[in-house]
Coordinates of C-alpha atoms and ligand atoms in Angstrom, one line a residue:
M7 CA 0.0 0.0 0.0
D8 CA 1.5 3.3 -1.0
L9 CA 0.7 5.8 1.8
A10 CA 0.6 9.5 1.3
P11 CA 2.6 11.5 3.8
Y12 CA -0.6 12.8 5.4
A13 CA -2.0 9.2 5.9
C14 CA -2.0 7.2 9.1
D15 CA 0.9 4.8 9.1
P16 CA 0.3 1.6 11.2
A17 CA 3.9 1.5 12.1
Q18 CA 3.5 4.9 13.7
T19 CA 0.3 4.1 15.6
R20 CA -0.2 5.7 19.0
G21 CA -0.9 2.2 20.1
R22 CA -3.3 0.2 22.2
R23 CA -4.5 0.8 25.7
H24 CA -3.1 -2.6 26.7
P25 CA 0.2 -3.2 25.0
E26 CA 0.4 -6.3 22.8
P27 CA 3.2 -7.6 20.6
D28 CA 2.8 -6.9 16.9
A29 CA 1.2 -9.6 14.7
P30 CA 3.7 -11.4 12.4
T31 CA 2.0 -10.7 9.1
R32 CA -0.8 -8.1 9.7
S33 CA -0.5 -4.4 10.3
A34 CA -2.0 -2.9 13.4
F35 CA -5.0 -1.5 11.5
Q36 CA -5.6 -4.8 9.6
R37 CA -5.7 -6.5 12.9
D38 CA -8.3 -4.0 14.2
R39 CA -10.5 -4.6 11.2
D40 CA -10.2 -8.3 11.8
R41 CA -11.1 -8.0 15.5
I42 CA -14.2 -5.9 14.6
V43 CA -15.4 -8.5 12.0
H44 CA -15.1 -11.2 14.6
S45 CA -16.9 -9.3 17.4
T46 CA -20.4 -10.1 18.6
A47 CA -21.6 -6.6 18.2
F48 CA -20.7 -6.7 14.5
R49 CA -22.8 -9.8 13.9
R50 CA -25.8 -8.1 15.7
L51 CA -25.7 -5.3 13.1
V52 CA -27.5 -7.6 10.6
Y53 CA -30.6 -7.5 12.8
K54 CA -30.6 -3.8 13.6
T55 CA -32.7 -1.2 11.8
Q56 CA -31.2 1.4 9.5
V57 CA -34.4 3.1 8.5
F58 CA -36.8 0.2 8.0
L59 CA -37.3 -2.2 10.8
N60 CA -35.6 -5.6 10.3
H61 CA -38.9 -7.5 9.9
E62 CA -40.5 -5.1 7.4
G63 CA -38.7 -6.7 4.5
D64 CA -35.7 -8.8 3.6
L65 CA -34.1 -6.5 1.1
F66 CA -33.8 -3.2 3.0
R67 CA -30.5 -2.1 4.3
T68 CA -29.6 -3.1 7.8
R69 CA -26.9 -1.6 9.9
L70 CA -24.6 -4.4 8.7
T71 CA -25.1 -3.8 4.9
H72 CA -25.0 -0.1 5.5
S73 CA -21.6 -0.5 7.3
L74 CA -20.3 -2.6 4.4
E75 CA -21.4 0.1 1.9
V76 CA -19.6 2.8 4.0
A77 CA -16.5 0.6 4.0
Q78 CA -16.7 0.1 0.2
L79 CA -17.1 3.8 -0.5
G80 CA -14.4 4.7 2.0
R81 CA -11.9 2.3 0.6
S82 CA -12.4 3.5 -3.0
I83 CA -11.7 7.1 -1.9
A84 CA -8.9 6.1 0.4
R85 CA -7.0 4.3 -2.3
A86 CA -7.2 7.2 -4.7
L87 CA -5.9 9.6 -2.0
G88 CA -3.2 7.4 -0.7
L89 CA -4.9 7.0 2.7
N90 CA -4.8 3.9 4.8
E91 CA -7.5 1.6 3.5
D92 CA -7.3 -0.9 6.4
L93 CA -7.9 1.9 8.9
V94 CA -10.8 3.3 6.9
E95 CA -12.4 -0.1 6.7
A96 CA -11.9 -0.7 10.4
I97 CA -13.6 2.6 11.3
A98 CA -16.4 2.1 8.8
L99 CA -17.2 -1.4 10.0
A100 CA -17.2 -0.2 13.6
H101 CA -18.9 3.2 13.2
D102 CA -22.4 2.0 14.0
L103 CA -21.6 -0.8 16.6
G104 CA -23.2 1.3 19.4
H105 CA -26.5 1.8 17.7
T106 CA -29.6 0.8 19.6
P107 CA -32.3 -1.4 18.1
F108 CA -34.9 0.5 16.0
G109 CA -32.5 3.1 14.6
H110 CA -32.6 6.7 15.7
A111 CA -35.9 6.3 17.6
G112 CA -34.2 3.8 19.9
Q113 CA -31.3 6.1 20.5
D114 CA -33.5 9.2 21.2
V115 CA -35.5 7.3 23.8
L116 CA -32.5 5.8 25.5
N117 CA -31.0 9.3 25.7
E118 CA -34.2 10.5 27.4
C119 CA -34.3 7.6 29.8
M120 CA -30.6 8.2 30.7
A121 CA -31.0 12.0 31.0
E122 CA -30.3 11.9 34.8
Y123 CA -27.3 9.6 34.4
G124 CA -25.3 11.3 31.7
G125 CA -27.5 10.6 28.6
F126 CA -26.9 8.2 25.7
E127 CA -24.9 9.0 22.6
H128 CA -24.5 6.3 20.0
N129 CA -21.0 7.4 18.9
L130 CA -19.8 7.1 22.5
Q131 CA -21.6 3.8 22.8
S132 CA -19.7 2.5 19.8
L133 CA -16.5 3.3 21.6
R134 CA -17.8 1.6 24.8
V135 CA -18.5 -1.5 22.7
V136 CA -14.9 -1.7 21.4
D137 CA -13.3 -0.5 24.7
E138 CA -15.4 -2.3 27.3
L139 CA -18.4 -4.3 26.4
E140 CA -17.0 -6.9 24.1
E141 CA -15.7 -9.8 26.2
R142 CA -13.4 -12.0 24.0
Y143 CA -9.9 -11.7 25.4
P144 CA -8.5 -13.2 28.5
A145 CA -6.4 -10.2 29.6
F146 CA -8.6 -7.2 28.9
N147 CA -12.2 -6.0 28.3
G148 CA -13.1 -4.8 24.8
L149 CA -11.2 -5.4 21.6
N150 CA -8.1 -3.3 22.6
L151 CA -8.1 -1.4 19.3
C152 CA -5.5 1.2 18.2
F153 CA -5.9 4.9 19.1
E154 CA -6.5 5.8 15.4
T155 CA -9.3 3.4 15.0
R156 CA -10.9 4.4 18.3
E157 CA -10.5 8.1 17.4
G158 CA -12.4 7.5 14.2
I159 CA -15.2 5.6 16.0
L160 CA -15.7 8.6 18.3
K161 CA -17.1 10.7 15.6
H162 CA -19.0 13.2 17.7
C163 CA -18.9 13.8 21.4
S164 CA -20.5 16.4 23.7
R165 CA -18.1 18.6 25.7
R166 CA -19.4 17.0 28.9
N167 CA -18.6 13.5 27.7
A168 CA -15.3 14.6 26.3
L169 CA -14.3 15.9 29.7
A170 CA -15.4 12.7 31.4
L171 CA -13.5 10.6 28.8
S172 CA -10.4 12.7 29.1
A173 CA -10.3 12.4 32.8
L174 CA -10.0 8.6 32.4
E175 CA -7.7 8.8 29.3
P176 CA -5.7 12.1 29.5
G177 CA -4.8 13.3 26.0
G178 CA -6.8 10.4 24.6
V179 CA -9.4 10.1 21.9
A180 CA -11.7 12.8 23.3
Q181 CA -9.0 15.4 23.6
R182 CA -9.7 16.8 20.1
F183 CA -13.2 17.8 21.1
L184 CA -11.7 19.9 23.9
D185 CA -8.9 21.6 21.8
N186 CA -10.8 21.7 18.6
T187 CA -8.4 19.8 16.4
R188 CA -9.3 17.4 13.6
P189 CA -9.0 13.6 13.5
S190 CA -7.1 11.7 10.8
L191 CA -8.2 12.0 7.2
E192 CA -9.2 8.3 7.4
A193 CA -11.6 9.2 10.2
Q194 CA -12.9 12.3 8.4
L195 CA -13.4 10.2 5.3
C196 CA -15.6 7.6 7.1
N197 CA -17.8 10.4 8.2
L198 CA -18.5 11.6 4.7
A199 CA -18.7 8.1 3.2
D200 CA -21.4 7.4 5.8
E201 CA -23.4 10.3 4.5
I202 CA -22.9 9.4 0.9
A203 CA -23.9 5.8 1.6
Y204 CA -27.2 6.5 3.5
N205 CA -28.3 9.3 1.1
A206 CA -28.0 6.9 -1.8
H207 CA -29.4 3.7 -0.2
D208 CA -32.2 5.5 1.5
I209 CA -33.5 6.6 -1.9
D210 CA -33.3 3.0 -3.0
D211 CA -35.0 1.6 0.1
G212 CA -37.5 4.4 0.1
V213 CA -38.7 3.6 -3.4
R214 CA -38.6 -0.2 -2.7
S215 CA -40.9 0.3 0.3
G216 CA -43.3 2.4 -1.8
L217 CA -43.0 5.3 0.6
L218 CA -41.2 7.4 -2.1
N219 CA -42.2 7.4 -5.7
L220 CA -39.9 8.0 -8.6
S221 CA -41.7 11.2 -9.8
Q222 CA -41.0 12.8 -6.4
L223 CA -37.3 12.4 -7.0
H224 CA -37.5 14.7 -10.1
E225 CA -37.4 17.7 -7.8
L226 CA -33.9 16.8 -6.6
E227 CA -31.3 18.3 -8.8
L228 CA -28.7 15.8 -7.8
V229 CA -30.8 12.8 -8.7
E230 CA -32.5 14.4 -11.7
R231 CA -29.1 15.1 -13.4
Y232 CA -28.1 11.4 -13.5
R233 CA -31.6 10.3 -14.4
R234 CA -31.5 12.5 -17.5
Q235 CA -28.0 11.5 -18.3
T236 CA -29.0 7.8 -18.1
L237 CA -32.1 8.4 -20.3
S238 CA -30.0 10.1 -22.9
E239 CA -28.0 6.9 -23.3
Y240 CA -30.8 4.4 -22.7
P241 CA -34.1 6.2 -23.7
A242 CA -36.2 3.1 -23.1
L243 CA -35.0 2.4 -19.6
Q244 CA -37.5 2.7 -16.8
G245 CA -38.5 1.5 -13.3
R246 CA -36.0 0.0 -11.0
R247 CA -33.2 -0.3 -13.5
L248 CA -33.4 3.3 -14.3
L249 CA -33.3 4.1 -10.6
Y250 CA -30.3 1.8 -10.0
E251 CA -28.4 3.3 -12.9
T252 CA -29.2 6.8 -11.7
I253 CA -28.0 6.0 -8.1
R254 CA -24.9 4.3 -9.5
R255 CA -23.9 7.3 -11.5
M256 CA -24.6 9.6 -8.6
L257 CA -22.5 7.5 -6.2
S258 CA -19.6 7.4 -8.7
D259 CA -19.7 11.1 -9.3
Q260 CA -19.8 11.8 -5.5
V261 CA -16.8 9.6 -5.0
Y262 CA -14.8 11.4 -7.7
D263 CA -16.0 14.7 -6.4
V264 CA -14.7 13.9 -2.9
I265 CA -11.4 12.8 -4.3
D266 CA -10.9 16.0 -6.3
A267 CA -12.1 18.4 -3.6
T268 CA -10.1 16.7 -0.9
R269 CA -7.0 16.6 -2.9
A270 CA -7.4 20.4 -3.5
A271 CA -8.1 21.1 0.1
I272 CA -5.0 19.1 1.2
A273 CA -2.8 21.0 -1.2
Q274 CA -4.3 24.3 -0.2
A275 CA -3.7 23.7 3.5
G276 CA -0.2 22.4 2.7
A277 CA -1.0 19.4 4.9
D278 CA 2.0 17.1 4.4
S279 CA 1.8 15.1 7.7
L280 CA -0.7 13.7 10.1
E281 CA 0.2 16.5 12.5
A282 CA -0.6 19.1 9.8
V283 CA -3.9 17.3 9.1
R284 CA -4.9 17.5 12.8
A285 CA -4.1 21.2 13.0
A286 CA -5.9 22.1 9.7
P287 CA -9.6 22.6 9.2
A288 CA -11.5 19.6 8.1
L289 CA -10.0 18.5 4.7
V290 CA -12.2 15.7 3.5
C291 CA -15.0 17.4 1.7
F292 CA -17.3 17.7 -1.3
S293 CA -17.0 20.5 -3.8
T294 CA -19.3 23.5 -2.9
Q295 CA -21.9 22.5 -5.5
M296 CA -22.0 18.8 -4.5
R297 CA -22.2 19.8 -0.8
E298 CA -25.3 21.9 -1.5
Q299 CA -27.0 19.2 -3.5
S300 CA -26.2 16.6 -1.0
R301 CA -27.8 18.7 1.7
E302 CA -30.8 19.2 -0.5
L303 CA -31.1 15.4 -0.8
K304 CA -30.8 15.0 2.9
R305 CA -33.5 17.5 3.6
F306 CA -35.7 15.7 1.0
L307 CA -35.2 12.4 2.8
F308 CA -36.0 13.9 6.1
A309 CA -39.2 15.5 4.9
N310 CA -40.4 12.6 2.7
L311 CA -39.0 9.4 4.2
Y312 CA -37.8 9.7 7.8
R313 CA -40.9 11.7 8.7
H314 CA -43.3 9.7 6.5
P315 CA -46.4 8.8 8.6
Q316 CA -45.8 5.1 8.1
V317 CA -42.2 5.4 9.4
M318 CA -43.3 7.7 12.2
Q319 CA -45.9 5.1 13.3
T320 CA -43.3 2.3 13.7
T321 CA -41.0 4.9 15.3
D322 CA -43.6 5.6 17.9
Q323 CA -43.9 1.9 18.7
A324 CA -40.2 1.5 18.8
R325 CA -40.0 4.4 21.3
Q326 CA -42.6 2.6 23.5
V327 CA -40.7 -0.7 23.4
V328 CA -37.4 0.9 24.5
R329 CA -39.0 3.1 27.2
D330 CA -40.9 0.1 28.6
L331 CA -37.7 -2.1 28.5
F332 CA -35.7 0.6 30.3
S333 CA -38.2 1.0 33.2
A334 CA -38.7 -2.8 33.5
Y335 CA -35.0 -3.5 33.8
V336 CA -34.3 -0.6 36.2
Q337 CA -37.0 -2.0 38.5
R338 CA -36.0 -5.6 38.1
P339 CA -32.4 -5.8 37.0
Q340 CA -32.5 -9.6 37.5
E341 CA -34.5 -9.8 34.3
M342 CA -31.3 -9.0 32.4
Q343 CA -28.6 -11.4 31.5
A344 CA -26.4 -12.2 34.5
D345 CA -23.4 -10.1 33.4
F346 CA -25.6 -7.0 33.3
A347 CA -27.8 -7.9 36.3
R348 CA -24.9 -8.1 38.6
R349 CA -23.4 -4.7 37.7
Q350 CA -23.6 -2.0 40.4
D351 CA -24.2 0.9 37.9
T352 CA -27.8 -0.2 37.1
P353 CA -29.0 2.5 34.8
Q354 CA -25.8 2.4 32.7
A355 CA -26.0 -1.5 32.7
V356 CA -29.6 -1.3 31.4
A357 CA -28.6 1.2 28.7
D358 CA -25.7 -1.1 27.6
Y359 CA -28.0 -4.1 27.6
I360 CA -30.7 -2.4 25.6
A361 CA -28.3 -0.8 23.2
G362 CA -26.8 -4.2 22.4
M363 CA -30.1 -5.7 21.5
T364 CA -31.2 -6.6 18.0
D365 CA -34.7 -5.4 16.9
R366 CA -36.3 -8.7 17.3
F367 CA -34.7 -9.6 20.7
A368 CA -35.9 -6.2 22.0
A369 CA -39.5 -6.9 20.7
R370 CA -39.4 -10.4 22.2
E371 CA -38.1 -9.1 25.6
H372 CA -40.8 -6.4 25.5
A373 CA -43.5 -9.1 25.0
R374 CA -42.1 -11.2 27.7
L375 CA -41.9 -8.4 30.3
T376 CA -45.1 -6.5 29.5
G377 CA -47.3 -9.1 27.9
Q378 CA -47.9 -6.7 24.9
Q379 CA -47.2 -7.6 21.3
V380 CA -45.6 -4.5 19.8
L381 CA -43.5 -4.7 16.7
A382 CA -43.2 -8.5 17.2
Ligands
MG409 MG1 -23.8 5.0 9.6

């Protein structure tokens, strides 16, 4: 792998919290990626909601397929820019490990339930999963990942949580939120690849579900451009194939746009090392036009898909499930698995337990504890 001078070099990693000898054939970031793929939390992603609940259909994105798409887009861009592909892949595959069941509805409710105990943030939870909650190794909790991978996983963090994290790990992964510096380009890239991936696949899933129709998409400049381009080459194309080709062209163009815009930003900032990247403003970016059009697409998806009455209805049910589970376990911690039941920090243990659940396990537990059939 030819690494650019501004890339993360695994030989220069800031290391693991628990020192371990190097692997004989794999780089530190390759090893992180492998640990993530073998984790329990990673396998659970297949049964967690992205937008549509897992049982609503077999062909919608789940957190797992979303994470794979983020990794694919991230790697494509990373290779062209000379960034570390293994690190990008590790961050992308781990970025949603802390998501609750039922997507954002689950996370919002858990945050409300945890308001008196420090709240709940899914980015911070992803870090908790890889730092503490996975139990696979004899000598330490968590996966003991490298600093650079952990830094990428902690994409956002409130000031309060950054202060709390930094008290435990001085100068660690939360420090950048306190001194307003940037993470590696690999971490920045995963952020943008995440956005590119969900914007594109949510159009696809939205149409597949019947909640969006193709004619609504005409109002979106970004989508419409590639639809016209496709039709000029294939005038008879229609339906799903036309949509696929439109999205495919949009994705390719966005990838090339990020590569060009980021290259220009790196050159303009004169960022020739990782230290320079950290001190510079965010460098992984769209061109101005693509950024605007991508925002327009995001607004469209909010208004027409994420706030669609049918999505809102399942969202309300999901909120009820999580709220009921939280109060049931806080009152009767012995209803949780033994590892969680015996913890002294009950509300946090309950949040960790619920956050780790798949959609259907949460629905089953809800039925068991309340006798009600919701989302089951
Ligand atoms: Mg994501």
